[in-house]
CSV table of C-alpha atoms in Angstrom, one decimal:
chain,number,residue,atom,x,y,z
A,1,ASP,CA,-21.9,75.7,23.2
A,2,GLY,CA,-21.6,72.4,21.4
A,3,LEU,CA,-21.4,70.4,24.6
A,4,PRO,CA,-24.0,67.7,25.8
A,5,TRP,CA,-26.7,69.2,27.9
A,6,GLY,CA,-26.3,66.7,30.6
A,7,SER,CA,-27.2,68.2,34.0
A,8,ARG,CA,-28.3,71.4,32.3
A,9,PHE,CA,-31.2,69.9,30.5
A,10,PRO,CA,-34.4,71.5,31.5
A,11,LEU,CA,-37.5,70.0,33.2
A,12,VAL,CA,-40.0,68.7,30.6
A,13,THR,CA,-43.7,68.1,31.3
A,14,VAL,CA,-46.3,66.2,29.3
A,15,ARG,CA,-47.9,69.5,28.5
A,16,ASP,CA,-44.6,70.7,27.1
A,17,GLN,CA,-44.5,67.7,24.7
A,18,VAL,CA,-48.1,68.5,23.5
A,19,THR,CA,-47.2,72.1,23.1
A,20,VAL,CA,-44.3,71.1,20.7
A,21,GLU,CA,-46.6,68.7,18.9
A,22,ALA,CA,-49.2,71.4,18.4
A,23,ALA,CA,-46.5,73.7,17.0
A,24,LEU,CA,-45.4,71.0,14.6
A,25,ALA,CA,-49.1,70.6,13.5
A,26,ASP,CA,-49.2,74.4,12.9
A,27,ALA,CA,-46.1,74.2,10.8
A,28,LEU,CA,-47.6,71.3,8.8
A,29,GLY,CA,-50.8,73.2,8.3
A,30,ILE,CA,-52.9,70.7,10.3
A,31,GLU,CA,-55.8,72.5,11.9
A,32,ARG,CA,-57.6,69.5,13.4
A,33,TRP,CA,-56.9,65.8,14.1
A,34,ALA,CA,-59.3,63.1,13.2
A,35,ALA,CA,-58.0,61.3,16.4
A,36,VAL,CA,-55.3,61.5,19.0
A,37,LEU,CA,-54.5,58.2,20.7
A,38,GLY,CA,-51.8,56.8,22.9
A,39,ALA,CA,-51.1,54.4,25.8
A,40,SER,CA,-49.1,55.1,29.0
A,41,MET,CA,-47.3,58.3,28.5
A,42,GLY,CA,-48.9,58.5,25.0
A,43,GLY,CA,-52.2,58.3,26.8
A,44,MET,CA,-51.2,61.2,29.0
A,45,ARG,CA,-50.4,63.3,25.8
A,46,ALA,CA,-53.7,62.3,24.2
A,47,LEU,CA,-55.5,63.6,27.4
A,48,GLU,CA,-53.6,66.8,27.3
A,49,TRP,CA,-54.4,67.3,23.6
A,50,GLY,CA,-58.1,67.0,24.4
A,51,VAL,CA,-57.9,69.4,27.4
A,52,MET,CA,-55.4,72.0,25.8
A,53,PHE,CA,-56.8,72.1,22.3
A,54,PRO,CA,-60.4,70.9,22.5
A,55,GLU,CA,-61.3,72.4,19.2
A,56,ARG,CA,-58.5,70.5,17.3
A,57,VAL,CA,-59.3,67.0,18.4
A,58,ARG,CA,-62.3,65.0,16.9
A,59,ARG,CA,-61.7,61.7,18.8
A,60,MET,CA,-59.5,60.8,21.7
A,61,VAL,CA,-58.4,57.3,22.6
A,62,VAL,CA,-56.6,56.9,26.0
A,63,LEU,CA,-55.2,53.6,27.1
A,64,ALA,CA,-53.5,52.4,30.2
A,65,CYS,CA,-53.1,55.7,32.0
A,66,GLY,CA,-54.9,58.0,34.4
A,67,ALA,CA,-55.7,61.6,34.8
A,68,ALA,CA,-52.9,62.2,37.2
A,69,ALA,CA,-49.8,60.3,38.5
A,70,THR,CA,-50.5,58.3,41.7
A,71,ALA,CA,-48.3,58.3,44.8
A,72,GLU,CA,-47.2,54.7,44.1
A,73,GLN,CA,-46.2,55.5,40.5
A,74,ILE,CA,-44.1,58.5,41.7
A,75,ALA,CA,-42.6,56.3,44.5
A,76,LEU,CA,-41.5,53.6,42.0
A,77,SER,CA,-40.1,56.2,39.7
A,78,SER,CA,-38.3,57.8,42.6
A,79,ILE,CA,-36.5,54.5,43.5
A,80,GLN,CA,-35.4,54.1,39.8
A,81,ALA,CA,-34.1,57.6,39.7
A,82,HIS,CA,-32.1,57.0,42.9
A,83,ALA,CA,-30.6,53.8,41.5
A,84,ILE,CA,-29.2,55.8,38.5
A,85,ARG,CA,-27.9,58.7,40.6
A,86,LEU,CA,-26.2,56.4,43.0
A,87,ASP,CA,-24.1,54.8,40.3
A,88,PRO,CA,-20.6,56.2,40.7
A,89,ALA,CA,-20.5,56.7,37.0
A,90,TRP,CA,-23.4,59.1,37.2
A,91,ARG,CA,-21.3,62.2,37.7
A,92,GLY,CA,-24.2,64.4,38.4
A,93,GLY,CA,-25.5,63.8,34.8
A,94,ASP,CA,-22.4,65.0,33.1
A,95,TYR,CA,-20.9,61.6,32.0
A,96,TYR,CA,-20.8,61.9,28.3
A,97,GLU,CA,-17.0,62.4,28.0
A,98,ALA,CA,-16.2,59.6,30.5
A,99,SER,CA,-14.6,56.4,29.2
A,100,ASP,CA,-16.8,54.1,31.3
A,101,GLY,CA,-20.0,55.0,29.3
A,102,GLY,CA,-21.9,56.4,32.1
A,103,PRO,CA,-24.3,54.9,34.8
A,104,SER,CA,-25.2,51.7,33.0
A,105,ARG,CA,-25.3,49.7,36.2
A,106,GLY,CA,-27.8,52.1,37.8
A,107,LEU,CA,-29.8,52.3,34.6
A,108,GLY,CA,-29.9,48.5,34.6
A,109,LEU,CA,-31.2,48.4,38.2
A,110,ALA,CA,-33.8,51.0,37.4
A,111,ARG,CA,-35.0,48.9,34.5
A,112,ARG,CA,-35.2,45.7,36.6
A,113,LEU,CA,-37.6,47.4,39.0
A,114,GLY,CA,-39.6,49.0,36.1
A,115,GLN,CA,-39.9,45.6,34.4
A,116,ILE,CA,-41.5,44.1,37.4
A,117,SER,CA,-44.0,46.9,37.5
A,118,TYR,CA,-44.8,46.5,33.8
A,119,ARG,CA,-45.8,42.9,34.1
A,120,SER,CA,-48.2,41.1,36.5
A,121,GLU,CA,-47.4,38.8,39.4
A,122,LEU,CA,-49.5,36.0,37.8
A,123,GLU,CA,-47.6,36.2,34.5
A,124,LEU,CA,-44.2,36.1,36.2
A,125,HIS,CA,-45.3,33.1,38.3
A,126,ALA,CA,-46.7,31.3,35.2
A,127,ARG,CA,-43.5,31.9,33.2
A,128,PHE,CA,-40.8,31.4,35.8
A,129,ARG,CA,-42.2,30.0,39.1
A,130,GLN,CA,-39.1,29.2,41.2
A,131,ASP,CA,-37.2,27.6,38.3
A,132,ALA,CA,-33.5,27.8,38.0
A,133,GLN,CA,-31.9,29.4,35.0
A,134,SER,CA,-30.9,26.8,32.5
A,135,GLY,CA,-27.4,25.5,33.5
A,136,GLU,CA,-27.3,27.4,36.8
A,137,ASP,CA,-27.9,26.4,40.4
A,138,PRO,CA,-29.3,29.1,42.6
A,139,LEU,CA,-28.0,27.3,45.7
A,140,ALA,CA,-24.4,27.6,44.3
A,141,ASP,CA,-24.5,31.3,43.3
A,142,GLY,CA,-26.5,30.8,40.2
A,143,ARG,CA,-29.6,32.6,39.2
A,144,TYR,CA,-33.3,31.8,39.1
A,145,ALA,CA,-34.9,32.1,35.8
A,146,VAL,CA,-36.7,35.3,36.6
A,147,GLU,CA,-33.4,36.9,37.7
A,148,SER,CA,-32.0,36.1,34.2
A,149,TYR,CA,-35.0,37.6,32.7
A,150,LEU,CA,-34.4,40.9,34.6
A,151,ASP,CA,-30.8,40.8,33.7
A,152,HIS,CA,-31.6,40.5,30.1
A,153,HIS,CA,-33.9,43.5,30.1
A,154,ALA,CA,-31.4,45.5,32.1
A,155,ALA,CA,-28.6,44.9,29.7
A,156,LYS,CA,-30.9,45.5,26.7
A,157,LEU,CA,-32.0,48.9,27.9
A,158,ALA,CA,-28.5,50.0,29.1
A,159,GLY,CA,-27.2,49.2,25.7
A,160,ARG,CA,-29.6,51.3,23.8
A,161,PHE,CA,-30.9,54.1,26.1
A,162,ASP,CA,-29.5,57.2,27.8
A,163,ALA,CA,-29.7,57.5,31.6
A,164,ASN,CA,-30.5,61.2,31.4
A,165,SER,CA,-33.3,60.6,28.9
A,166,TYR,CA,-34.8,57.9,31.3
A,167,LEU,CA,-34.8,60.4,34.1
A,168,VAL,CA,-36.3,63.2,32.1
A,169,LEU,CA,-39.1,61.2,30.7
A,170,SER,CA,-39.9,59.4,34.0
A,171,ARG,CA,-40.1,62.8,35.8
A,172,ALA,CA,-42.4,64.1,33.1
A,173,MET,CA,-44.8,61.2,33.9
A,174,ASP,CA,-44.4,62.0,37.6
A,175,HIS,CA,-45.7,65.5,36.9
A,176,HIS,CA,-48.6,64.3,34.9
A,177,ASP,CA,-51.9,65.9,36.2
A,178,VAL,CA,-54.4,67.3,33.9
A,179,GLY,CA,-56.0,69.2,36.7
A,180,ARG,CA,-52.8,71.2,37.7
A,181,ASN,CA,-53.7,74.9,37.7
A,182,ARG,CA,-57.0,74.2,36.1
A,183,GLY,CA,-59.2,73.8,39.1
A,184,GLY,CA,-58.7,70.0,39.5
A,185,VAL,CA,-59.1,67.0,37.3
A,186,ALA,CA,-62.9,67.2,37.1
A,187,ALA,CA,-62.8,70.9,35.9
A,188,ALA,CA,-60.1,70.2,33.4
A,189,LEU,CA,-61.8,67.2,31.8
A,190,LYS,CA,-64.9,69.2,31.3
A,191,ARG,CA,-63.0,71.1,28.6
A,192,VAL,CA,-62.8,68.0,26.4
A,193,ARG,CA,-65.1,68.2,23.4
A,194,SER,CA,-63.7,65.2,21.5
A,195,LEU,CA,-65.4,61.7,21.4
A,196,PRO,CA,-63.5,59.9,24.0
A,197,THR,CA,-62.6,56.2,24.4
A,198,VAL,CA,-60.9,54.9,27.6
A,199,ALA,CA,-59.3,51.5,27.8
A,200,GLY,CA,-57.3,49.7,30.5
A,201,VAL,CA,-55.7,46.4,31.2
A,202,ASP,CA,-57.3,44.2,33.8
A,203,SER,CA,-53.9,43.0,35.2
A,204,ASP,CA,-52.1,46.4,35.0
A,205,ARG,CA,-50.7,47.1,38.5
A,206,LEU,CA,-48.8,50.2,37.4
A,207,TYR,CA,-51.9,51.9,36.0
A,208,PRO,CA,-54.7,49.8,37.5
A,209,PRO,CA,-58.2,49.8,35.9
A,210,ARG,CA,-59.6,52.0,38.7
A,211,LEU,CA,-57.7,54.9,37.2
A,212,GLN,CA,-59.4,54.4,33.8
A,213,GLN,CA,-62.7,54.0,35.6
A,214,GLU,CA,-62.3,57.3,37.4
A,215,LEU,CA,-61.2,59.0,34.1
A,216,ALA,CA,-64.2,57.6,32.1
A,217,ALA,CA,-66.6,58.8,34.8
A,218,LEU,CA,-65.4,62.3,34.5
A,219,LEU,CA,-65.1,62.7,30.7
A,220,PRO,CA,-68.0,64.2,28.8
A,221,GLY,CA,-70.3,61.6,27.2
A,222,ASP,CA,-69.7,59.0,30.0
A,223,PRO,CA,-67.7,56.6,27.8
A,224,GLU,CA,-67.8,53.0,28.7
A,225,LEU,CA,-64.6,51.6,29.9
A,226,GLN,CA,-63.0,49.2,27.4
A,227,VAL,CA,-61.1,46.3,29.2
A,228,ILE,CA,-58.2,44.4,27.7
A,229,ARG,CA,-57.9,41.0,29.4
A,230,SER,CA,-54.4,39.8,29.7
A,231,LEU,CA,-51.8,38.3,32.1
A,232,HIS,CA,-49.1,40.7,30.8
A,233,GLY,CA,-49.9,43.7,33.0
A,234,HIS,CA,-49.1,47.2,31.8
A,235,ASP,CA,-47.1,45.8,28.8
A,236,ALA,CA,-50.3,44.2,27.5
A,237,PHE,CA,-51.0,47.4,25.4
A,238,LEU,CA,-47.8,46.4,23.5
A,239,ILE,CA,-48.6,42.7,23.4
A,240,GLU,CA,-52.4,42.2,23.0
A,241,TRP,CA,-52.4,43.8,19.6
A,242,GLU,CA,-55.6,42.1,18.5
A,243,GLN,CA,-57.6,43.3,21.5
A,244,VAL,CA,-56.0,46.8,21.2
A,245,GLY,CA,-56.8,46.8,17.5
A,246,ARG,CA,-60.5,46.1,18.2
A,247,VAL,CA,-60.6,49.0,20.7
A,248,LEU,CA,-59.0,51.3,18.1
A,249,SER,CA,-61.2,50.0,15.2
A,250,ALA,CA,-64.4,50.6,17.2
A,251,SER,CA,-63.2,54.1,18.3
A,252,LEU,CA,-62.4,55.2,14.8
A,253,ASP,CA,-65.3,53.5,13.0
A,254,ASP,CA,-67.2,56.9,12.4
A,255,THR,CA,-64.6,59.4,11.7
A,256,THR,CA,-67.2,61.7,10.1
A,257,ALA,CA,-68.8,62.5,13.5
A,258,PRO,CA,-68.8,66.2,14.0
A,259,LEU,CA,-67.1,67.9,17.0
A,260,ARG,CA,-69.3,68.8,19.8
A,261,THR,CA,-70.0,72.5,20.2
A,262,PHE,CA,-68.4,74.2,23.3
A,263,PRO,CA,-68.8,77.6,24.9
A,264,VAL,CA,-66.5,80.4,24.2
A,265,GLY,CA,-64.0,80.9,27.0
A,266,THR,CA,-62.9,77.3,27.7
A,267,GLY,CA,-59.6,77.6,25.7
A,268,VAL,CA,-56.1,76.9,26.9
A,269,SER,CA,-54.7,78.4,30.1
């Protein structure tokens, strides 16, 4: 009807995203990928590619995610969603015609919480300690340096991102579970026929290494967990490009390796 979707926008899952990607691949005439790779939500999509279309993926590189969302991840996401929806400018998600620009304060608060989870406690301590922001006095209504850091990221995201998009994508990550309606995670991962690489960040508190360890233990071929060492927490996959590059280079070194055979009847359900 020419109006913004707003509150009418449908629920989207990671599987929906992969279904669309597969349709695009079909339209482009791509029958099989040399590799699918990603980190965080991209890692979830790489996993779903390996499970949904095992015959179309030669290699799979999964970084900084797990096989299913954890209770803590969902809890943190829920608080961020509430921050957005409690903003008076939220208007139930139909704020596009409003003059105030929508729930920027709620989105900023959501980003502040998210930013803490993307980094590590050690990094925040090393960078900011209890230092005051330059030119400000926390004992006289000024800010600590770490507060200024969070304010910066809140304003930056609110100026370039849409609150409804934030909610839709966050909820898709909440729903991530490769085992849903497939007999559980272990059964679902048995469908994978690609050569897998699994990597995690040692300081990641949002997607801790135990999740990648569990994933590697259930994937065919028993891949050895690759560990990226960093103080930067979850965001290390964006920052430690040399370490990530080495993981990718080793994973893609032999792109001529054949797909493993798999029994008929393990297709998509």
